[in-house]
Amino acid sequence: MKHLLGSVGRFGIIGLASFCATTVTNWANHQGYWNGTILRVQTTDFNILKHTLPTKLSLALIENNTEEVQRTLDSNYGLFGMVVTNCITLETNCPGQQMLYSTNSNREWKQQLTVEKLAEAPYSILRNPPPVVTETEMMSNRQSTWLTTGRINSGEIIGRVYYVRGISPEFWTEYPKWINRLPGSLLSDSGAQKYYSLALGLFGFAGLAAFIYIERIHKQKRIQKRQLLDQLEQSRLQGKEQLSQISCLIAEKEQFVEKLKADLQQESQASKQIIEYLENQLAQNHKDEALRKTYSVLQEENQKNQQTIETLQQQIQQSQNQQNNDLVNKLKQELEAIKRRNTIIEEQSQNYKHQVEDLQSETEQQTTFLKTQAEKLKQRERQANLKLQEAEQTINQLKAKECRDAEDIRLLEEQIATLRQEEELNDFLNEFERTIQKCLEGSRRYQARQWRLRSQFDVGQGRRSRQLTDFIVIGQSCVFIVEVKYYVGKILAEGDVRNTQWTCRTPAGRDLSVRGASRENPYMQVVGYTDSMMDRVQLSRAGGRIGVYGIIVFPEGADISYIQPEIGGYYRVTTLERLVQVIQDLELAFAERNRHRLSSLSVEQLNDLICGRPVRRQPPYFGNQEAS
């Protein structure tokens, strides 16, 4: 709906501009047709009549053929006048003459025809006998003075014939009638009206083409903005999807870390078990030492028993030699006992030896296995630690990426909100500009034609970049650059109001940057515009002093109490309800300060000077002529 209202507004402005341009062109066509073409045609007709008409009319009067005289005078269809009088003197002025015959016509020249007005018209003298040569003539149909030929007719003067020009219709009388007869009057080929139709068709087509072109540009901008919003929305959705995927990855990695920690705990438990086993083996090794010691004791005891056996055998031998049978028997018994004991000891020693060898072999095998398992556990622990570090690093990276993506999504959402708000602001700004235009056009000075209003005027000159103003109010010796800013809230400056950024704190608590075109702030923007306007209205061309002021206007809901309302002597910050009063106060103060040095240009002439046109008298004023 807003786009439709904007299109209707633009169509109305372009239509008004086309109509004004058509009216100005048709005024020029009207002047060119009646004061140019028709004037020259009548001059040509009068020159021809001066060569032919006196002879015929003189002859008809001599013969007293009044009907022929009247038919001859009516032969021009009443487009201009031919009047026969009874003047018989050669003097130019003939106050006592009377009109005898005249062309019949219902045109305005006939209604205004009097004897006194004949003094302004060219004439020819009628004679008896009829004149043969032409006494005055025009050398060109563009001349306005009749020249004498130097030839004089002879004979009695019997009267004069005057040539009265037709009166061209008033443009402001004829033009509204032509407009009221539209569209039927478009096919009229009468007089200048065919040029009216041509101009209307030309500017109507140009206006329609301009409207289509502008609407196409606006449509492309809307499409581009919509595409940008769609792309940003798609990017935001993709970012949210990536965030969801990253969250899933983080959860998976955290589960993996938990599993690694559990595996490490199991490996640690296994390591503890291996350590306990090794401790048991160490105890077993102590037992092995005990067996070895027992085996050594048995070996020593076996050796002692061998020595005892040898000693007993020697004693038995000696006893046999001495034939001591009792002692021999006793010794033999002891010897047998010792041998049995020695046999038992050898068996035990052999058994202990086998046990020690088996235990040693088993210990070596278990030690080798445990060393292999311990090495594997250490390697698995190192790998688990590496995986744990990699997983933690991946989690940190994913969390950092999640934060970055969340920030990107936040920025995208802010950008989308800003674009949508800018689109709404542009709609509000267009409506606000129309409100300001109605406010200015409704002021008394504008209604009294003491102000001229121009909108969307480019004050840039030469190779400067485009400097398109919102409104220019042209007054008596004053020009006001009005820059419109639609921001509702507290208008603040970060520091110095001249050199720092302006912001608007909305009722919702959001800070918006108050844009100043390509400048830092609106003050710098309007300073650039006023400087360019000063170059246009130089003192040498204006014939006196012209004041150029810059005004920044906010809507009624804006709080500008935090901004200086007067920035220097030539710049003001105000709201809509005080705009007209501020302009009037500045205009009055400038006039009082420069009472004897004001420019002598009128408002219309100052408008011509600003537009770069030659300062001249302008056609009637039709209001806010956007296209002029």
XYZ file of C-alpha atoms in Angstrom:
628
model
C 0.000 0.000 0.000
C 2.861 2.361 0.845
C 4.517 1.649 -2.506
C 1.201 2.371 -4.243
C 0.837 5.691 -2.417
C 4.419 6.565 -3.335
C 3.735 5.759 -6.989
C 0.568 7.868 -6.928
C 2.501 10.752 -5.381
C 5.299 10.514 -7.944
C 2.741 10.275 -10.752
C 1.034 13.412 -9.458
C 4.316 15.338 -9.190
C 5.483 14.263 -12.654
C 2.031 14.977 -14.104
C 2.025 18.447 -12.537
C 5.537 19.107 -13.828
C 4.568 17.914 -17.322
C 1.434 20.070 -17.286
C 3.406 23.143 -16.173
C 6.015 22.532 -18.872
C 3.222 22.059 -21.426
C 1.571 25.305 -20.314
C 4.808 27.297 -20.565
C 5.524 25.782 -23.987
C 1.979 26.475 -25.203
C 2.238 30.056 -23.957
C 5.354 30.373 -26.112
C 3.527 28.645 -29.000
C 0.600 31.046 -28.623
C 2.894 34.067 -28.658
C 4.834 32.708 -31.605
C 1.708 31.909 -33.588
C -0.244 35.137 -33.083
C 2.584 37.627 -32.686
C 4.778 35.905 -35.205
C 3.114 33.826 -37.893
C -0.263 35.610 -38.030
C 1.386 39.038 -37.779
C 3.633 38.295 -40.747
C 0.760 36.776 -42.748
C -1.369 39.883 -42.190
C 1.587 42.099 -43.128
C 1.887 40.146 -46.381
C -1.868 40.457 -46.985
C -1.768 44.204 -46.333
C 1.148 44.627 -48.723
C -0.742 42.750 -51.467
C -3.897 44.761 -50.814
C -1.952 48.029 -51.020
C -0.951 47.038 -54.563
C -4.463 46.048 -55.717
C -7.294 47.168 -53.456
C -7.156 51.017 -53.956
C -7.723 50.686 -57.694
C -10.770 48.416 -57.388
C -12.395 50.320 -54.535
C -11.834 53.676 -56.277
C -13.475 52.345 -59.417
C -16.445 50.899 -57.458
C -16.931 54.182 -55.592
C -16.760 56.211 -58.811
C -19.433 53.957 -60.264
C -21.369 54.135 -56.971
C -21.384 50.321 -56.807
C -21.782 49.933 -53.054
C -22.533 46.213 -53.243
C -19.221 45.499 -54.935
C -17.466 47.634 -52.361
C -19.023 45.594 -49.537
C -18.311 42.232 -51.224
C -14.694 43.250 -51.655
C -14.372 44.257 -47.993
C -15.965 40.956 -46.855
C -13.657 38.796 -49.013
C -11.216 38.167 -46.114
C -13.861 36.252 -44.047
C -13.639 38.848 -41.299
C -10.189 37.697 -40.113
C -8.956 41.286 -40.182
C -10.577 44.618 -41.019
C -10.790 46.828 -44.128
C -12.553 50.178 -43.556
C -13.460 52.843 -46.162
C -13.783 56.430 -44.860
C -14.656 59.797 -46.439
C -11.308 61.432 -45.595
C -10.165 63.627 -48.570
C -6.925 65.085 -47.148
C -3.301 64.009 -47.549
C -2.589 64.571 -43.835
C -1.972 61.437 -41.809
C -4.454 62.424 -39.124
C -7.994 62.936 -40.272
C -10.092 63.565 -37.140
C -13.294 64.551 -38.881
C -13.584 61.483 -41.104
C -16.460 59.031 -40.998
C -16.554 55.275 -41.677
C -18.570 54.565 -44.831
C -17.989 50.835 -45.298
C -16.248 48.134 -43.212
C -15.696 44.393 -43.212
C -18.495 42.470 -41.559
C -17.152 40.323 -38.694
C -18.091 39.085 -35.225
C -14.480 39.066 -34.045
C -13.098 41.250 -31.284
C -11.377 43.739 -33.633
C -14.819 44.671 -34.998
C -16.229 45.196 -31.514
C -13.375 47.524 -30.584
C -13.344 49.403 -33.934
C -13.651 53.208 -33.626
C -12.620 56.199 -35.773
C -9.959 57.083 -33.198
C -8.280 53.666 -33.498
C -8.019 54.042 -37.281
C -5.190 56.530 -36.684
C -2.965 53.579 -35.677
C -3.721 51.520 -38.831
C -2.009 51.707 -42.260
C -4.115 53.039 -45.125
C -4.255 53.711 -48.899
C -5.741 56.798 -50.639
C -8.671 56.345 -53.049
C -8.724 58.661 -56.103
C -10.690 59.616 -59.174
C -9.428 58.462 -61.586
C -8.403 55.221 -59.763
C -4.743 55.049 -58.647
C -2.343 52.946 -60.681
C 0.917 52.935 -58.714
C 1.585 51.941 -55.106
C 2.661 54.845 -52.912
C 3.739 52.838 -49.734
C 4.814 49.249 -49.211
C 6.661 46.806 -46.910
C 10.098 45.581 -47.961
C 9.716 42.504 -45.716
C 6.890 40.891 -43.797
C 9.070 41.088 -40.656
C 9.149 44.893 -40.784
C 6.731 47.082 -38.860
C 7.155 50.368 -40.791
C 5.619 51.258 -44.157
C 8.058 52.860 -46.607
C 7.182 55.287 -49.411
C 7.893 54.138 -52.943
C 8.445 57.699 -54.270
C 5.627 57.358 -56.796
C 2.549 59.613 -56.571
C -0.877 59.037 -58.127
C -2.759 61.982 -59.620
C -6.480 62.680 -59.374
C -9.128 63.811 -56.909
C -9.064 62.195 -53.430
C -12.404 60.527 -52.820
C -11.608 58.603 -49.585
C -9.330 56.198 -47.751
C -9.203 52.459 -47.107
C -7.725 51.411 -43.714
C -6.218 47.979 -42.983
C -7.070 46.937 -39.400
C -5.181 43.998 -37.857
C -7.064 41.241 -36.130
C -6.744 41.053 -32.319
C -5.142 37.875 -31.058
C -7.085 36.055 -28.310
C -5.729 36.175 -24.762
C -3.794 33.018 -23.904
C -5.353 32.737 -20.437
C -8.800 32.961 -22.019
C -8.250 30.586 -24.915
C -6.113 27.973 -23.111
C -8.603 27.034 -20.339
C -11.324 26.654 -22.973
C -9.077 24.310 -24.931
C -8.389 22.303 -21.753
C -12.096 22.057 -20.921
C -12.799 20.617 -24.372
C -10.257 17.791 -23.918
C -9.963 15.170 -25.330
C -11.950 16.409 -28.328
C -9.757 19.498 -28.681
C -6.698 17.297 -29.310
C -7.849 16.834 -32.920
C -8.412 20.543 -33.503
C -6.276 22.169 -36.240
C -7.506 25.678 -35.563
C -4.842 28.299 -35.041
C -2.325 27.616 -32.271
C -4.406 24.778 -30.848
C -2.691 22.201 -33.031
C 0.558 23.225 -31.324
C -1.149 22.863 -27.950
C -1.996 19.264 -28.784
C 1.531 18.594 -30.015
C 3.106 20.043 -26.847
C 0.673 18.162 -24.609
C 1.402 14.899 -26.401
C 5.155 15.494 -26.292
C 5.370 16.415 -22.623
C 2.717 13.879 -21.693
C 4.742 11.146 -23.352
C 7.943 12.480 -21.766
C 6.276 12.576 -18.349
C 4.900 9.065 -18.799
C 8.315 7.818 -19.903
C 9.931 9.538 -16.914
C 7.311 8.031 -14.573
C 7.862 4.538 -16.025
C 11.630 4.964 -15.784
C 11.486 6.207 -12.194
C 9.034 3.464 -11.209
C 11.307 0.910 -12.834
C 14.244 2.213 -10.806
C 12.163 2.127 -7.613
C 10.988 -1.380 -8.442
C 14.559 -2.539 -9.076
C 15.618 -1.017 -5.771
C 12.746 -2.740 -3.988
C 13.614 -6.040 -5.671
C 17.302 -5.637 -4.817
C 16.467 -4.788 -1.222
C 14.076 -7.728 -1.007
C 16.731 -10.029 -2.513
C 19.278 -8.712 -0.044
C 16.867 -9.327 2.822
C 16.174 -12.848 1.513
C 19.917 -13.531 1.205
C 20.532 -12.226 4.697
C 17.632 -14.300 6.034
C 18.984 -17.379 4.235
C 22.460 -16.695 5.647
C 20.916 -16.352 9.105
C 19.098 -19.684 8.742
C 22.265 -21.351 7.429
C 24.183 -19.897 10.365
C 21.617 -21.276 12.798
C 21.811 -24.670 11.086
C 25.609 -24.589 11.351
C 25.276 -23.662 15.019
C 23.008 -26.661 15.517
C 25.517 -28.912 13.728
C 28.365 -27.468 15.795
C 26.390 -28.097 18.987
C 25.885 -31.726 17.898
C 29.601 -32.064 17.119
C 30.497 -30.589 20.495
C 28.163 -33.087 22.195
C 29.722 -35.972 20.221
C 33.239 -34.785 21.064
C 32.327 -34.473 24.731
C 30.950 -38.030 24.681
C 34.183 -39.144 23.014
C 36.205 -37.386 25.729
C 34.125 -39.076 28.412
C 34.776 -42.437 26.736
C 38.506 -41.677 26.562
C 38.491 -40.780 30.234
C 36.710 -44.046 31.037
C 39.264 -45.981 28.944
C 42.078 -44.184 30.727
C 40.515 -45.117 34.050
C 40.313 -48.752 32.925
C 43.924 -48.651 31.766
C 44.900 -47.134 35.078
C 43.065 -49.933 36.881
C 44.845 -52.473 34.692
C 48.155 -50.822 35.493
C 47.365 -51.088 39.204
C 46.590 -54.774 38.773
C 49.860 -55.324 36.944
C 51.707 -53.496 39.727
C 50.025 -55.728 42.320
C 50.965 -58.754 40.274
C 54.538 -57.543 40.055
C 54.547 -57.079 43.805
C 53.290 -60.659 44.162
C 56.030 -61.786 41.836
C 58.506 -59.915 43.956
C 57.233 -61.817 46.965
C 57.510 -65.011 44.927
C 61.083 -64.059 44.128
C 61.732 -63.761 47.856
C 60.309 -67.261 48.198
C 62.664 -68.399 45.459
C 65.549 -66.965 47.441
C 64.424 -68.944 50.445
C 64.380 -72.109 48.339
C 67.824 -71.311 47.080
C 69.052 -70.794 50.635
C 67.425 -74.083 51.707
C 69.045 -75.787 48.746
C 72.414 -74.383 49.748
C 71.929 -75.547 53.329
C 71.033 -79.003 52.072
C 74.090 -79.012 49.843
C 76.277 -78.072 52.763
C 74.631 -80.695 54.939
C 75.119 -83.244 52.157
C 78.787 -82.367 51.973
C 79.095 -82.686 55.739
C 77.323 -86.043 55.569
C 79.773 -87.198 52.891
C 82.622 -86.195 55.109
C 80.967 -87.991 58.023
C 80.488 -91.077 55.854
C 84.113 -91.027 54.872
C 85.116 -90.596 58.509
C 82.866 -93.452 59.599
C 84.222 -95.656 56.837
C 87.717 -94.966 58.068
C 86.670 -95.674 61.633
C 84.978 -98.909 60.512
C 88.132 -99.922 58.694
C 90.210 -99.216 61.753
C 87.754 -101.059 63.947
C 87.828 -104.049 61.665
C 91.561 -104.014 61.815
C 91.358 -103.944 65.588
C 88.569 -106.546 65.445
C 86.218 -104.439 67.438
C 82.987 -105.875 66.120
C 80.636 -104.001 68.334
C 82.085 -100.733 67.414
C 82.073 -101.754 63.775
C 78.451 -102.644 63.876
C 77.630 -99.455 65.627
C 79.557 -97.466 63.118
C 77.930 -99.322 60.253
C 74.545 -98.512 61.656
C 75.466 -94.863 61.922
C 76.869 -95.042 58.419
C 73.651 -96.484 57.064
C 71.650 -93.866 58.847
C 73.782 -91.112 57.475
C 73.557 -92.573 53.959
C 69.820 -92.674 54.213
C 69.827 -89.144 55.485
C 72.122 -88.134 52.674
C 69.884 -89.820 50.112
C 66.903 -87.934 51.476
C 68.858 -84.711 51.379
C 69.905 -85.326 47.767
C 66.328 -86.031 46.796
C 65.173 -82.864 48.548
C 67.979 -80.880 46.954
C 67.100 -82.201 43.549
C 63.463 -81.393 44.149
C 64.329 -77.910 45.345
C 66.550 -77.440 42.319
C 63.742 -78.336 39.929
C 61.358 -76.048 41.793
C 63.826 -73.181 41.588
C 64.414 -73.741 37.883
C 60.668 -73.921 37.170
C 59.997 -70.879 39.296
C 62.800 -68.953 37.600
C 61.528 -69.872 34.105
C 57.975 -68.930 35.039
C 59.161 -65.667 36.575
C 61.118 -64.752 33.463
C 58.121 -65.476 31.225
C 55.754 -63.477 33.407
C 58.254 -60.621 33.658
C 58.590 -60.502 29.873
C 54.775 -60.579 29.455
C 54.274 -57.916 32.084
C 56.895 -55.681 30.498
C 55.157 -56.086 27.118
C 51.757 -55.327 28.667
C 53.165 -52.355 30.558
C 54.674 -50.960 27.346
C 51.371 -51.434 25.516
C 49.523 -49.741 28.371
C 51.918 -46.787 28.274
C 51.529 -46.517 24.491
C 47.738 -46.691 24.744
C 47.821 -44.126 27.543
C 49.933 -41.798 25.391
C 47.557 -42.274 22.436
C 44.561 -41.697 24.694
C 46.144 -38.529 26.063
C 46.842 -37.314 22.507
C 43.273 -38.061 21.469
C 42.023 -36.356 24.607
C 44.096 -33.255 23.822
C 42.926 -33.289 20.191
C 39.319 -33.711 21.287
C 39.609 -30.886 23.818
C 41.275 -28.681 21.169
C 38.526 -29.559 18.676
C 35.889 -28.761 21.295
C 37.542 -25.407 21.994
C 37.698 -24.654 18.256
C 34.058 -25.664 17.808
C 33.032 -23.529 20.765
C 35.019 -20.582 19.344
C 33.378 -21.143 15.937
C 30.018 -21.392 17.681
C 30.664 -18.012 19.332
C 31.773 -16.486 16.010
C 28.758 -17.889 14.179
C 26.478 -16.658 16.943
C 28.055 -13.199 16.615
C 27.688 -13.345 12.815
C 24.037 -14.310 13.185
C 23.534 -11.457 15.655
C 25.136 -9.022 13.198
C 23.014 -10.431 10.350
C 19.866 -10.043 12.416
C 20.880 -6.457 13.258
C 21.580 -5.784 9.577
C 18.203 -7.263 8.581
C 16.485 -5.188 11.260
C 18.389 -2.083 10.119
C 17.424 -2.637 6.468
C 13.798 -3.184 7.382
C 13.860 -0.131 9.607
C 15.512 1.903 6.829
C 12.765 0.780 4.459
C 10.157 1.877 6.995
C 12.084 5.120 7.600
C 12.160 5.826 3.857
C 8.385 5.362 3.700
C 7.942 7.599 6.731
C 10.465 10.075 5.301
C 8.555 10.349 2.019
C 5.352 10.972 3.959
C 7.186 13.447 6.219
C 8.539 15.316 3.176
C 5.004 15.594 1.791
C 3.870 16.913 5.177
C 6.630 19.533 5.150
C 5.718 20.549 1.595
C 2.068 21.003 2.630
C 3.210 22.992 5.676
C 5.351 25.356 3.592
C 2.776 25.707 0.811
C 0.120 26.469 3.411
C 2.102 29.369 4.896
C 0.888 32.925 4.339
C 4.068 34.036 2.594
C 3.839 31.204 0.096
C 0.162 31.916 -0.529
C 1.065 35.600 -1.055
C 3.784 34.521 -3.538
C 6.501 35.993 -1.336
C 8.174 32.572 -1.216
C 9.085 30.097 -3.915
C 9.463 26.417 -3.025
C 11.696 23.956 -4.835
C 12.236 20.304 -3.978
C 14.916 17.785 -4.951
C 17.165 20.551 -6.327
C 20.821 19.700 -7.061
C 23.013 22.568 -5.833
C 26.263 20.895 -6.973
C 28.202 22.680 -9.704
C 30.912 21.717 -12.158
C 32.567 18.423 -11.307
C 31.252 18.316 -7.775
C 29.340 15.244 -6.724
C 25.560 15.392 -6.634
C 24.179 17.542 -3.808
C 20.435 16.910 -3.877
C 18.551 19.055 -1.373
C 15.187 18.124 0.121
C 13.665 21.623 -0.121
C 14.776 25.144 -0.997
C 12.664 28.091 0.147
C 13.377 31.226 -1.919
C 12.335 34.466 -0.252
C 13.073 38.159 -0.641
C 16.909 38.305 -0.614
C 17.083 35.007 1.336
C 17.521 31.357 0.397
C 16.843 28.560 2.916
C 18.217 25.022 2.466
C 15.810 22.704 4.332
C 17.197 19.223 5.068
C 14.615 16.701 6.327
C 15.517 14.059 8.949
C 12.801 11.645 10.090
C 14.032 10.418 13.478
C 11.716 10.203 16.501
C 13.419 10.204 19.910
C 16.253 12.048 21.647
C 18.680 13.615 19.168
C 22.180 13.455 20.673
C 25.728 14.308 19.623
C 28.746 12.250 20.718
C 30.696 15.461 21.345
C 30.944 18.736 19.471
C 27.704 19.140 17.517
C 29.639 20.363 14.475
C 32.202 17.571 14.169
C 30.870 14.377 15.770
C 28.288 11.761 14.929
C 24.604 12.429 15.737
C 22.452 9.632 17.104
C 18.757 9.179 17.824
C 17.812 7.285 20.972
C 14.409 5.807 20.184
C 11.669 5.322 22.813
C 12.592 1.605 22.755
C 16.130 2.513 23.913
C 17.865 1.748 20.626
C 20.512 4.115 19.237
C 20.252 4.933 15.525
C 22.830 6.879 13.554
C 21.403 10.136 12.158
C 22.686 10.012 8.606
C 24.110 13.039 6.864
C 24.468 11.727 3.292
C 28.207 11.065 2.871
C 29.103 13.512 5.658
C 29.786 12.888 9.351
C 26.503 14.439 10.485
C 23.555 16.520 9.129
C 25.286 19.787 10.065
C 28.239 19.026 7.760
C 25.774 17.963 5.057
C 23.810 21.211 5.152
C 27.050 23.267 5.353
C 28.169 21.713 2.059
C 24.803 22.501 0.471
C 24.790 26.132 1.643
C 28.367 26.656 0.416
C 27.343 25.428 -3.036
C 24.289 27.700 -2.980
C 26.493 30.680 -2.050
C 28.533 30.003 -5.197
C 25.321 30.241 -7.223
C 24.192 33.592 -5.802
C 27.408 35.609 -5.988
C 27.306 39.226 -4.853
C 28.288 40.576 -8.274
C 25.349 38.818 -9.943
C 22.740 39.427 -7.261
C 23.045 43.219 -7.107
C 23.234 43.184 -3.305
C 23.401 40.845 -0.313
C 21.565 37.531 -0.299
C 21.381 35.443 2.868
C 21.804 31.668 2.550
C 20.694 29.635 5.583
C 20.692 25.925 6.364
C 17.856 24.388 8.404
C 17.690 20.789 9.698
C 14.101 19.811 10.510
C 12.947 16.811 12.589
C 9.363 15.588 13.177
C 7.310 16.853 16.088
C 8.074 13.754 18.189
C 11.828 14.427 18.196
C 13.562 15.865 21.290
C 16.219 18.294 20.020
C 16.918 19.876 23.415
C 20.285 18.076 23.547
C 21.349 19.707 20.235
C 22.067 23.411 19.876
C 19.074 24.979 18.052
C 21.371 27.705 16.670
C 24.687 26.557 15.213
C 26.505 29.720 14.298
C 24.650 32.528 12.578
C 23.382 30.678 9.504
C 22.347 27.177 10.654
C 19.326 26.068 12.661
C 17.947 22.807 14.072
C 14.173 22.742 14.568
C 11.051 20.603 14.423
C 8.151 20.689 11.984
C 5.797 22.829 14.069
C 8.379 25.677 14.265
C 9.768 25.459 10.723
C 7.748 28.313 9.166
C 8.351 30.581 12.174
C 12.122 29.934 12.088
C 12.273 30.847 8.377
C 10.246 34.013 8.951
C 12.445 35.057 11.913
C 15.651 34.535 9.926
C 14.262 36.440 6.928
C 13.189 39.374 9.121
C 16.496 39.502 11.026
C 18.510 39.448 7.783
C 16.413 42.267 6.305
C 16.931 44.421 9.413
C 20.700 43.862 9.471
C 21.148 44.585 5.756
C 18.475 47.210 5.227
C 20.492 49.286 2.752
C 22.419 46.433 1.128
C 19.694 43.964 0.164
C 19.566 42.479 -3.311
C 17.243 44.247 -5.718
C 16.144 40.962 -7.308
C 12.550 39.844 -6.946
C 11.681 36.346 -5.762
C 11.120 35.202 -9.370
C 14.403 36.730 -10.536
C 16.270 35.132 -7.622
C 14.707 31.828 -8.644
C 16.076 32.350 -12.184
C 19.504 33.142 -10.756
C 19.525 29.961 -8.670
C 18.429 27.860 -11.667
C 21.212 29.345 -13.809
C 18.767 30.985 -16.223
C 19.076 34.545 -17.519
C 17.354 36.878 -15.093
C 14.225 37.942 -16.977
C 10.502 38.349 -16.530
C 8.933 34.956 -16.003
C 5.602 33.542 -17.245
C 2.729 33.450 -14.754
C 3.399 31.388 -11.665
C 1.733 27.972 -11.207
C 2.954 26.936 -7.800
C 5.731 24.450 -7.120
C 7.159 23.820 -10.603
C 9.327 20.783 -10.052
C 10.482 20.473 -13.637
C 11.340 24.129 -14.283
